[in-house]
CSV table of C-alpha atoms in Angstrom, one decimal:
chain,number,residue,atom,x,y,z
A,1,ASP,CA,0.0,0.0,0.0
A,2,THR,CA,1.6,3.2,-1.2
A,3,GLU,CA,-1.2,5.5,-0.2
A,4,VAL,CA,-1.1,8.9,1.6
A,5,THR,CA,-4.6,10.3,2.4
A,6,GLN,CA,-5.5,13.9,3.1
A,7,THR,CA,-8.6,15.5,4.5
A,8,PRO,CA,-10.5,17.5,3.7
A,9,LYS,CA,-10.2,17.7,-0.1
A,10,HIS,CA,-11.5,21.2,-0.2
A,11,LEU,CA,-11.6,23.9,2.6
A,12,VAL,CA,-13.0,27.5,2.5
A,13,MET,CA,-12.2,29.6,5.6
A,14,GLY,CA,-12.4,33.1,6.7
A,15,MET,CA,-9.4,35.1,7.9
A,16,THR,CA,-10.5,34.8,11.5
A,17,ASN,CA,-11.2,31.0,11.5
A,18,LYS,CA,-9.1,28.2,12.9
A,19,LYS,CA,-9.0,25.0,10.9
A,20,SER,CA,-6.8,21.9,10.5
A,21,LEU,CA,-5.6,19.8,7.6
A,22,LYS,CA,-4.9,16.1,8.2
A,23,CYS,CA,-2.5,13.7,6.5
A,24,GLU,CA,-2.2,10.0,7.2
A,25,GLN,CA,0.0,7.1,5.9
A,26,HIS,CA,0.3,3.5,6.9
A,27,MET,CA,3.5,2.6,5.0
A,28,GLY,CA,5.7,2.7,8.1
A,29,HIS,CA,7.4,5.9,6.9
A,30,ARG,CA,9.2,7.9,9.5
A,31,ALA,CA,9.6,11.2,7.5
A,32,MET,CA,6.6,13.3,6.6
A,33,TYR,CA,6.4,16.6,4.7
A,34,TRP,CA,4.1,19.5,4.1
A,35,TYR,CA,4.3,21.4,0.7
A,36,LYS,CA,2.4,24.4,-0.5
A,37,GLN,CA,1.6,24.8,-4.2
A,38,LYS,CA,0.2,28.0,-5.8
A,39,ALA,CA,-1.5,27.9,-9.1
A,40,LYS,CA,0.8,27.2,-12.1
A,41,LYS,CA,3.8,27.0,-9.7
A,42,PRO,CA,5.9,24.0,-8.4
A,43,PRO,CA,5.3,22.7,-4.9
A,44,GLU,CA,7.4,24.4,-2.2
A,45,LEU,CA,8.6,22.7,0.9
A,46,MET,CA,7.1,24.0,4.2
A,47,PHE,CA,8.0,21.5,6.9
A,48,VAL,CA,9.7,18.2,7.4
A,49,TYR,CA,9.1,15.8,10.3
A,50,SER,CA,11.6,13.0,11.1
A,51,TYR,CA,10.6,10.4,13.7
A,52,GLU,CA,7.8,12.7,14.9
A,53,LYS,CA,10.2,15.6,15.5
A,54,LEU,CA,10.2,18.8,13.4
A,55,SER,CA,13.5,18.8,11.5
A,56,ILE,CA,13.0,21.5,8.8
A,57,ASN,CA,10.9,24.7,8.9
A,58,GLU,CA,11.4,26.7,5.8
A,59,SER,CA,10.7,30.0,7.5
A,60,VAL,CA,7.0,29.5,7.4
A,61,PRO,CA,4.8,32.1,9.1
A,62,SER,CA,3.5,31.2,12.6
A,63,ARG,CA,-0.1,31.2,11.4
A,64,PHE,CA,0.8,27.7,10.0
A,65,SER,CA,1.4,25.3,12.9
A,66,PRO,CA,2.4,21.7,12.1
A,67,GLU,CA,1.9,18.8,14.5
A,68,CYS,CA,3.0,15.1,14.3
A,69,PRO,CA,1.1,13.3,17.0
A,70,ASN,CA,2.3,9.8,15.9
A,71,SER,CA,4.3,8.2,13.2
A,72,SER,CA,1.3,7.8,10.9
A,73,LEU,CA,-0.4,11.2,11.3
A,74,LEU,CA,0.6,14.7,10.3
A,75,ASN,CA,-1.6,17.8,11.0
A,76,LEU,CA,-1.3,21.4,9.8
A,77,HIS,CA,-3.2,23.8,12.0
A,78,LEU,CA,-4.3,27.1,10.4
A,79,HIS,CA,-5.1,30.3,12.1
A,80,ALA,CA,-5.6,33.9,11.0
A,81,LEU,CA,-4.7,33.1,7.4
A,82,GLN,CA,-4.5,35.6,4.6
A,83,PRO,CA,-6.1,35.4,1.1
A,84,GLU,CA,-2.6,34.9,-0.4
A,85,ASP,CA,-2.4,31.6,1.6
A,86,SER,CA,-5.0,30.1,-0.7
A,87,ALA,CA,-3.2,27.2,-2.4
A,88,LEU,CA,-3.1,23.4,-2.8
A,89,TYR,CA,-1.5,21.9,0.4
A,90,LEU,CA,0.3,18.6,-0.3
A,91,CYS,CA,1.5,16.1,2.2
A,92,ALA,CA,4.1,13.5,1.5
A,93,SER,CA,5.9,10.7,3.3
A,94,SER,CA,9.1,8.7,2.8
A,95,GLN,CA,11.4,6.4,4.6
A,96,GLU,CA,13.7,8.4,6.9
A,97,GLY,CA,17.1,9.4,5.5
A,98,PRO,CA,18.5,10.7,2.2
A,99,ARG,CA,17.8,9.0,-1.1
A,100,GLN,CA,14.3,8.0,-0.4
A,101,THR,CA,11.2,8.0,-2.7
A,102,GLN,CA,8.5,10.5,-1.6
A,103,TYR,CA,4.9,9.5,-1.9
A,104,PHE,CA,2.3,12.3,-2.1
A,105,GLY,CA,-1.3,12.6,-1.0
A,106,PRO,CA,-4.0,14.1,-3.2
A,107,GLY,CA,-3.8,17.5,-1.5
A,108,THR,CA,-6.2,19.9,0.2
A,109,ARG,CA,-7.4,22.9,-1.9
A,110,LEU,CA,-7.6,25.8,0.5
A,111,LEU,CA,-9.5,29.1,-0.2
A,112,VAL,CA,-9.1,31.9,2.3
A,113,LEU,CA,-11.7,34.6,2.0
B,1,GLY,CA,20.3,27.5,-3.2
B,2,ILE,CA,20.1,24.9,-5.9
B,3,GLN,CA,18.3,25.9,-9.1
B,4,VAL,CA,16.2,23.4,-11.0
B,5,GLU,CA,15.1,24.4,-14.5
B,6,GLN,CA,12.9,22.3,-16.8
B,7,SER,CA,12.4,22.6,-20.5
B,8,PRO,CA,10.3,23.1,-22.5
B,9,PRO,CA,7.8,25.0,-20.2
B,10,ASP,CA,4.9,24.1,-22.4
B,11,LEU,CA,4.4,21.3,-25.0
B,12,ILE,CA,1.5,20.4,-27.2
B,13,LEU,CA,1.6,17.0,-28.9
B,14,GLN,CA,-0.6,15.0,-31.2
B,15,GLU,CA,-1.6,11.6,-29.8
B,16,GLY,CA,1.0,9.0,-30.8
B,17,ALA,CA,3.9,11.5,-30.9
B,18,ASN,CA,7.1,11.1,-28.9
B,19,SER,CA,8.7,13.8,-26.6
B,20,THR,CA,11.7,14.5,-24.4
B,21,LEU,CA,11.5,16.6,-21.3
B,22,ARG,CA,14.7,18.0,-19.7
B,23,CYS,CA,15.6,18.8,-16.1
B,24,ASN,CA,18.8,20.8,-15.4
B,25,PHE,CA,20.1,21.3,-11.8
B,26,SER,CA,22.8,23.6,-10.6
B,27,ASP,CA,24.5,21.6,-7.9
B,28,SER,CA,25.2,18.0,-6.8
B,29,VAL,CA,22.1,16.1,-5.7
B,30,ASN,CA,21.4,13.0,-3.6
B,31,ASN,CA,18.3,12.0,-5.4
B,32,LEU,CA,16.0,12.9,-8.3
B,33,GLN,CA,12.4,12.0,-8.9
B,34,TRP,CA,10.1,12.6,-11.8
B,35,PHE,CA,6.4,13.2,-11.1
B,36,HIS,CA,3.3,13.6,-13.2
B,37,GLN,CA,0.7,16.0,-11.7
B,38,ASN,CA,-2.8,15.2,-13.0
B,39,PRO,CA,-5.5,17.9,-13.5
B,40,TRP,CA,-6.8,17.1,-10.0
B,41,GLY,CA,-3.5,18.0,-8.4
B,42,GLN,CA,-2.3,14.5,-7.5
B,43,LEU,CA,1.5,14.0,-7.8
B,44,ILE,CA,2.2,10.5,-9.2
B,45,ASN,CA,5.6,9.0,-8.9
B,46,LEU,CA,7.1,8.1,-12.3
B,47,PHE,CA,10.8,7.4,-11.5
B,48,TYR,CA,13.2,7.5,-8.6
B,49,ILE,CA,16.4,8.0,-10.6
B,50,PRO,CA,19.5,9.6,-9.0
B,51,SER,CA,21.6,8.2,-11.9
B,52,GLY,CA,21.4,5.8,-14.8
B,53,THR,CA,18.5,4.8,-17.0
B,54,LYS,CA,15.1,3.3,-16.2
B,55,GLN,CA,12.1,2.3,-18.3
B,56,ASN,CA,8.5,1.8,-17.4
B,57,GLY,CA,6.2,1.0,-20.3
B,58,ARG,CA,6.1,4.0,-22.6
B,59,LEU,CA,8.2,6.1,-20.2
B,60,SER,CA,11.9,6.1,-19.7
B,61,ALA,CA,14.3,8.4,-17.8
B,62,THR,CA,18.0,9.0,-17.8
B,63,THR,CA,20.0,11.0,-15.2
B,64,VAL,CA,23.6,12.0,-15.8
B,65,ALA,CA,24.4,13.3,-12.4
B,66,THR,CA,28.0,14.4,-13.3
B,67,GLU,CA,26.6,16.7,-15.9
B,68,ARG,CA,23.6,17.7,-13.8
B,69,TYR,CA,20.7,16.9,-16.0
B,70,SER,CA,17.9,14.3,-16.3
B,71,LEU,CA,15.7,13.5,-19.3
B,72,LEU,CA,12.2,12.0,-19.4
B,73,TYR,CA,11.1,10.3,-22.6
B,74,ILE,CA,7.5,9.8,-23.4
B,75,SER,CA,6.8,7.6,-26.4
B,76,SER,CA,3.4,7.1,-28.3
B,77,SER,CA,1.8,9.8,-26.1
B,78,GLN,CA,-1.8,9.4,-25.1
B,79,THR,CA,-4.4,12.0,-24.0
B,80,THR,CA,-4.1,10.7,-20.4
B,81,ASP,CA,-0.4,11.8,-20.4
B,82,SER,CA,-1.6,15.4,-20.3
B,83,GLY,CA,-0.7,17.3,-17.1
B,84,VAL,CA,2.4,18.8,-15.6
B,85,TYR,CA,5.7,17.0,-15.3
B,86,PHE,CA,8.0,17.9,-12.5
B,87,CYS,CA,11.4,16.8,-11.6
B,88,ALA,CA,12.4,17.1,-7.9
B,89,VAL,CA,15.9,17.0,-6.6
B,90,GLU,CA,17.2,16.3,-3.1
B,91,GLN,CA,20.1,18.6,-2.5
B,92,SER,CA,23.2,16.8,-1.2
B,93,GLY,CA,23.6,17.2,2.6
B,94,THR,CA,20.0,18.0,3.2
B,95,TYR,CA,16.6,16.2,3.3
B,96,LYS,CA,15.1,19.0,1.2
B,97,TYR,CA,13.4,18.4,-2.1
B,98,ILE,CA,13.4,21.2,-4.6
B,99,PHE,CA,10.9,21.0,-7.4
B,100,GLY,CA,11.7,22.1,-10.9
B,101,THR,CA,9.7,24.7,-12.8
B,102,GLY,CA,7.6,22.0,-14.6
B,103,THR,CA,6.6,21.1,-18.1
B,104,ARG,CA,3.0,21.5,-19.0
B,105,LEU,CA,2.0,18.8,-21.5
B,106,LYS,CA,-1.2,18.7,-23.5
B,107,VAL,CA,-1.8,15.7,-25.8
B,108,LEU,CA,-4.5,16.2,-28.4
B,109,ALA,CA,-6.7,13.4,-29.7
């Protein structure tokens, strides 16, 4: 099973709302990633978790708060977002370490009004 | 940081045609993957290819790491091949994947 699932598929939120994106994998991977993709642009790395610990934060604003409660689950908590944060948010997982294949979920399309 | 450029940026093909997509990167890399992003946004793994040549059906890929480029070949293209093709490189010494600029492919019936 090489599946990464993400919920919800679509999300519309106001600038004062708090919401969360969820990502799950059952491949035994110990590295998980959040990417942001704007329209007609490539995905950009936001966060990397390794063994449930945050290992890379690409200078992402604090209104995005990642959480890795266990080895299968990755959350992205959203608060006080701006309209320019509207994008496709992609989760990925891989075995830990360099030279590993990344597997992506289907993404959550977020619209901030 | 490492730069990853893909060419051509856009490509329109007639069904049955062949094509070559190129990925150039500016520094040494640990890893390189090719992805196809379908119209719904799903990124589908095509190849894990840090070096050498691999084939999978109508697709094949070659990476020449010493010359810092990779090629993706699509033969006998089909309308379902339409979408955006990305290469992504893992910069040496990091666990960071950097995506290329992408090639948007449209295959006409």
